[in-house]
PDB file of C-alpha atoms in Angstrom:
ATOM      1  CA  HIS A   1      76.939 115.476 120.447  1.00 64.00           C
ATOM      2  CA  VAL A   2      79.111 112.451 121.202  1.00 72.00           C
ATOM      3  CA  GLN A   3      81.771 111.630 118.652  1.00 83.00           C
ATOM      4  CA  LEU A   4      84.065 108.630 118.634  1.00 90.00           C
ATOM      5  CA  VAL A   5      86.991 108.603 116.226  1.00 93.00           C
ATOM      6  CA  GLU A   6      89.030 105.520 115.446  1.00 95.00           C
ATOM      7  CA  SER A   7      92.513 105.381 114.000  1.00 95.00           C
ATOM      8  CA  GLY A   8      95.267 102.851 113.454  1.00 96.00           C
ATOM      9  CA  GLY A   9      93.753 100.516 110.908  1.00 94.00           C
ATOM     10  CA  GLY A  10      95.727  99.291 107.945  1.00 96.00           C
ATOM     11  CA  SER A  11      97.035  96.301 106.068  1.00 97.00           C
ATOM     12  CA  VAL A  12      99.154  93.617 107.660  1.00 97.00           C
ATOM     13  CA  GLN A  13     100.280  90.117 106.881  1.00 97.00           C
ATOM     14  CA  ALA A  14      98.911  87.188 108.814  1.00 97.00           C
ATOM     15  CA  GLY A  15     100.762  86.857 112.088  1.00 97.00           C
ATOM     16  CA  GLY A  16     101.373  90.574 112.304  1.00 97.00           C
ATOM     17  CA  SER A  17     100.108  93.192 114.748  1.00 98.00           C
ATOM     18  CA  LEU A  18      98.109  96.414 114.699  1.00 98.00           C
ATOM     19  CA  ARG A  19      97.007  98.840 117.371  1.00 98.00           C
ATOM     20  CA  LEU A  20      93.702 100.658 117.059  1.00 98.00           C
ATOM     21  CA  SER A  21      92.918 103.840 118.973  1.00 97.00           C
ATOM     22  CA  CYS A  22      89.658 105.602 119.744  1.00 95.00           C
ATOM     23  CA  THR A  23      89.187 109.091 121.117  1.00 91.00           C
ATOM     24  CA  ALA A  24      85.926 110.639 122.289  1.00 81.00           C
ATOM     25  CA  SER A  25      84.671 114.184 122.249  1.00 73.00           C
ATOM     26  CA  ALA A  26      81.853 115.677 124.296  1.00 57.00           C
ATOM     27  CA  TYR A  27      81.701 112.490 126.278  1.00 58.00           C
ATOM     28  CA  THR A  28      82.890 111.365 129.653  1.00 56.00           C
ATOM     29  CA  TYR A  29      83.069 107.633 129.804  1.00 57.00           C
ATOM     30  CA  SER A  30      85.048 107.097 132.950  1.00 63.00           C
ATOM     31  CA  ASN A  31      82.304 104.850 134.271  1.00 73.00           C
ATOM     32  CA  ASN A  32      80.790 103.710 131.003  1.00 83.00           C
ATOM     33  CA  CYS A  33      81.226 100.579 128.973  1.00 90.00           C
ATOM     34  CA  MET A  34      83.385 100.989 125.887  1.00 91.00           C
ATOM     35  CA  GLY A  35      84.073  98.381 123.275  1.00 95.00           C
ATOM     36  CA  TRP A  36      85.217  97.298 119.863  1.00 98.00           C
ATOM     37  CA  LEU A  37      83.058  95.589 117.283  1.00 98.00           C
ATOM     38  CA  ARG A  38      83.902  94.556 113.738  1.00 98.00           C
ATOM     39  CA  GLN A  39      82.167  93.766 110.495  1.00 98.00           C
ATOM     40  CA  ALA A  40      83.582  91.552 107.792  1.00 96.00           C
ATOM     41  CA  PRO A  41      82.348  91.834 104.192  1.00 91.00           C
ATOM     42  CA  GLY A  42      79.004  90.119 103.817  1.00 94.00           C
ATOM     43  CA  LYS A  43      78.725  89.371 107.519  1.00 96.00           C
ATOM     44  CA  GLU A  44      76.918  90.894 110.443  1.00 97.00           C
ATOM     45  CA  ARG A  45      78.666  93.192 112.853  1.00 97.00           C
ATOM     46  CA  GLU A  46      80.077  91.265 115.807  1.00 97.00           C
ATOM     47  CA  TRP A  47      81.386  92.153 119.210  1.00 98.00           C
ATOM     48  CA  VAL A  48      85.130  91.836 119.797  1.00 98.00           C
ATOM     49  CA  ALA A  49      85.967  93.238 123.225  1.00 98.00           C
ATOM     50  CA  SER A  50      84.748  95.551 125.985  1.00 96.00           C
ATOM     51  CA  VAL A  51      86.129  97.385 128.967  1.00 94.00           C
ATOM     52  CA  ASP A  52      83.719  98.296 131.738  1.00 91.00           C
ATOM     53  CA  GLY A  53      83.718 101.302 134.027  1.00 85.00           C
ATOM     54  CA  ASP A  54      85.674  99.398 136.668  1.00 87.00           C
ATOM     55  CA  GLY A  55      88.322  98.416 134.154  1.00 89.00           C
ATOM     56  CA  ALA A  56      87.181  94.840 133.730  1.00 93.00           C
ATOM     57  CA  THR A  57      87.734  93.554 130.210  1.00 96.00           C
ATOM     58  CA  SER A  58      86.016  90.836 128.229  1.00 97.00           C
ATOM     59  CA  TYR A  59      86.712  89.296 124.850  1.00 98.00           C
ATOM     60  CA  SER A  60      85.023  87.170 122.255  1.00 98.00           C
ATOM     61  CA  ASP A  61      86.377  83.642 122.046  1.00 97.00           C
ATOM     62  CA  SER A  62      87.728  84.303 118.566  1.00 97.00           C
ATOM     63  CA  VAL A  63      90.187  86.956 119.779  1.00 98.00           C
ATOM     64  CA  LYS A  64      90.861  85.924 123.371  1.00 98.00           C
ATOM     65  CA  GLY A  65      94.574  85.620 123.995  1.00 97.00           C
ATOM     66  CA  ARG A  66      95.472  87.626 120.880  1.00 98.00           C
ATOM     67  CA  PHE A  67      93.740  90.988 121.400  1.00 98.00           C
ATOM     68  CA  THR A  68      94.010  93.365 124.363  1.00 98.00           C
ATOM     69  CA  CYS A  69      91.499  96.144 125.029  1.00 97.00           C
ATOM     70  CA  SER A  70      92.606  98.966 127.289  1.00 94.00           C
ATOM     71  CA  GLN A  71      92.110 102.592 128.252  1.00 88.00           C
ATOM     72  CA  ASP A  72      94.591 105.245 129.212  1.00 82.00           C
ATOM     73  CA  ASN A  73      94.684 106.377 132.844  1.00 74.00           C
ATOM     74  CA  ALA A  74      92.562 109.411 132.109  1.00 73.00           C
ATOM     75  CA  LYS A  75      90.038 107.206 130.310  1.00 72.00           C
ATOM     76  CA  THR A  76      90.037 109.552 127.360  1.00 78.00           C
ATOM     77  CA  SER A  77      91.259 107.014 124.854  1.00 88.00           C
ATOM     78  CA  LEU A  78      90.429 103.397 124.113  1.00 93.00           C
ATOM     79  CA  TYR A  79      92.844 100.992 122.488  1.00 96.00           C
ATOM     80  CA  LEU A  80      92.774  97.583 120.854  1.00 98.00           C
ATOM     81  CA  GLU A  81      96.121  95.839 120.574  1.00 98.00           C
ATOM     82  CA  MET A  82      95.818  93.064 118.011  1.00 98.00           C
ATOM     83  CA  ASN A  83      98.512  90.398 117.775  1.00 98.00           C
ATOM     84  CA  ASN A  84      98.884  87.258 115.685  1.00 98.00           C
ATOM     85  CA  LEU A  85      96.324  88.579 113.234  1.00 98.00           C
ATOM     86  CA  LYS A  86      94.523  86.071 111.053  1.00 97.00           C
ATOM     87  CA  PRO A  87      92.713  86.516 107.728  1.00 96.00           C
ATOM     88  CA  GLU A  88      89.414  86.027 109.564  1.00 96.00           C
ATOM     89  CA  ASP A  89      90.163  89.206 111.560  1.00 97.00           C
ATOM     90  CA  ASP A  90      89.725  91.195 108.359  1.00 97.00           C
ATOM     91  CA  GLY A  91      86.991  93.840 108.489  1.00 97.00           C
ATOM     92  CA  ILE A  92      85.938  97.275 109.602  1.00 98.00           C
ATOM     93  CA  TYR A  93      86.534  97.848 113.298  1.00 98.00           C
ATOM     94  CA  TYR A  94      84.241 100.161 115.223  1.00 98.00           C
ATOM     95  CA  CYS A  95      84.733 101.841 118.558  1.00 96.00           C
ATOM     96  CA  ALA A  96      81.457 102.054 120.450  1.00 95.00           C
ATOM     97  CA  ALA A  97      80.092 103.089 123.817  1.00 91.00           C
ATOM     98  CA  GLN A  98      77.163 102.133 125.957  1.00 90.00           C
ATOM     99  CA  THR A  99      75.244 104.657 128.021  1.00 86.00           C
ATOM    100  CA  LEU A 100      76.204 103.142 131.374  1.00 85.00           C
ATOM    101  CA  ARG A 101      78.011 100.048 132.583  1.00 89.00           C
ATOM    102  CA  CYS A 102      78.231  97.059 130.266  1.00 92.00           C
ATOM    103  CA  THR A 103      74.845  95.440 129.823  1.00 93.00           C
ATOM    104  CA  GLY A 104      75.662  93.084 126.977  1.00 94.00           C
ATOM    105  CA  THR A 105      77.652  92.442 123.841  1.00 95.00           C
ATOM    106  CA  SER A 106      74.992  92.862 121.201  1.00 95.00           C
ATOM    107  CA  VAL A 107      75.179  95.626 118.625  1.00 95.00           C
ATOM    108  CA  GLY A 108      72.018  97.115 120.118  1.00 95.00           C
ATOM    109  CA  ASP A 109      73.664  97.473 123.523  1.00 96.00           C
ATOM    110  CA  PHE A 110      75.996 100.147 122.156  1.00 95.00           C
ATOM    111  CA  ARG A 111      74.560 103.644 121.816  1.00 92.00           C
ATOM    112  CA  TYR A 112      77.429 105.621 120.322  1.00 91.00           C
ATOM    113  CA  TRP A 113      79.585 104.616 117.366  1.00 94.00           C
ATOM    114  CA  GLY A 114      82.689 105.738 115.543  1.00 95.00           C
ATOM    115  CA  GLN A 115      82.944 105.741 111.768  1.00 95.00           C
ATOM    116  CA  GLY A 116      85.100 102.611 111.675  1.00 97.00           C
ATOM    117  CA  THR A 117      88.613 101.825 110.551  1.00 97.00           C
ATOM    118  CA  GLN A 118      89.592  99.153 108.054  1.00 97.00           C
ATOM    119  CA  VAL A 119      91.802  96.246 109.043  1.00 98.00           C
ATOM    120  CA  THR A 120      93.054  94.063 106.217  1.00 97.00           C
ATOM    121  CA  VAL A 121      94.924  90.845 106.904  1.00 97.00           C
ATOM    122  CA  SER A 122      96.478  88.996 103.994  1.00 94.00           C
TER     123      SER A 122
END
């Protein structure tokens, strides 16, 4: 059973930074697409960033230049470094994985999900 566990959420003032982490159990994702998605209150879940099996990263326009998605060398942890946070970045952030290489950025493209971690920007 694949489990993804996020950590690192919290409250921060606008302009501040947070770093989210995600660890996986019973799952080898060295060649799989991993990503971060978020959901603001009253809004649909949206894609934020992905890192593919070859290490290539991609970002939504709303976070490009402010957020950095990365993995450790062993590809056992996924990170999201968030800088210059804005109130519109507020929401629950989810770590998620696709079954193979990145096929898209829709919620339905991601098969495995963490429980989410809250990010509050005031």
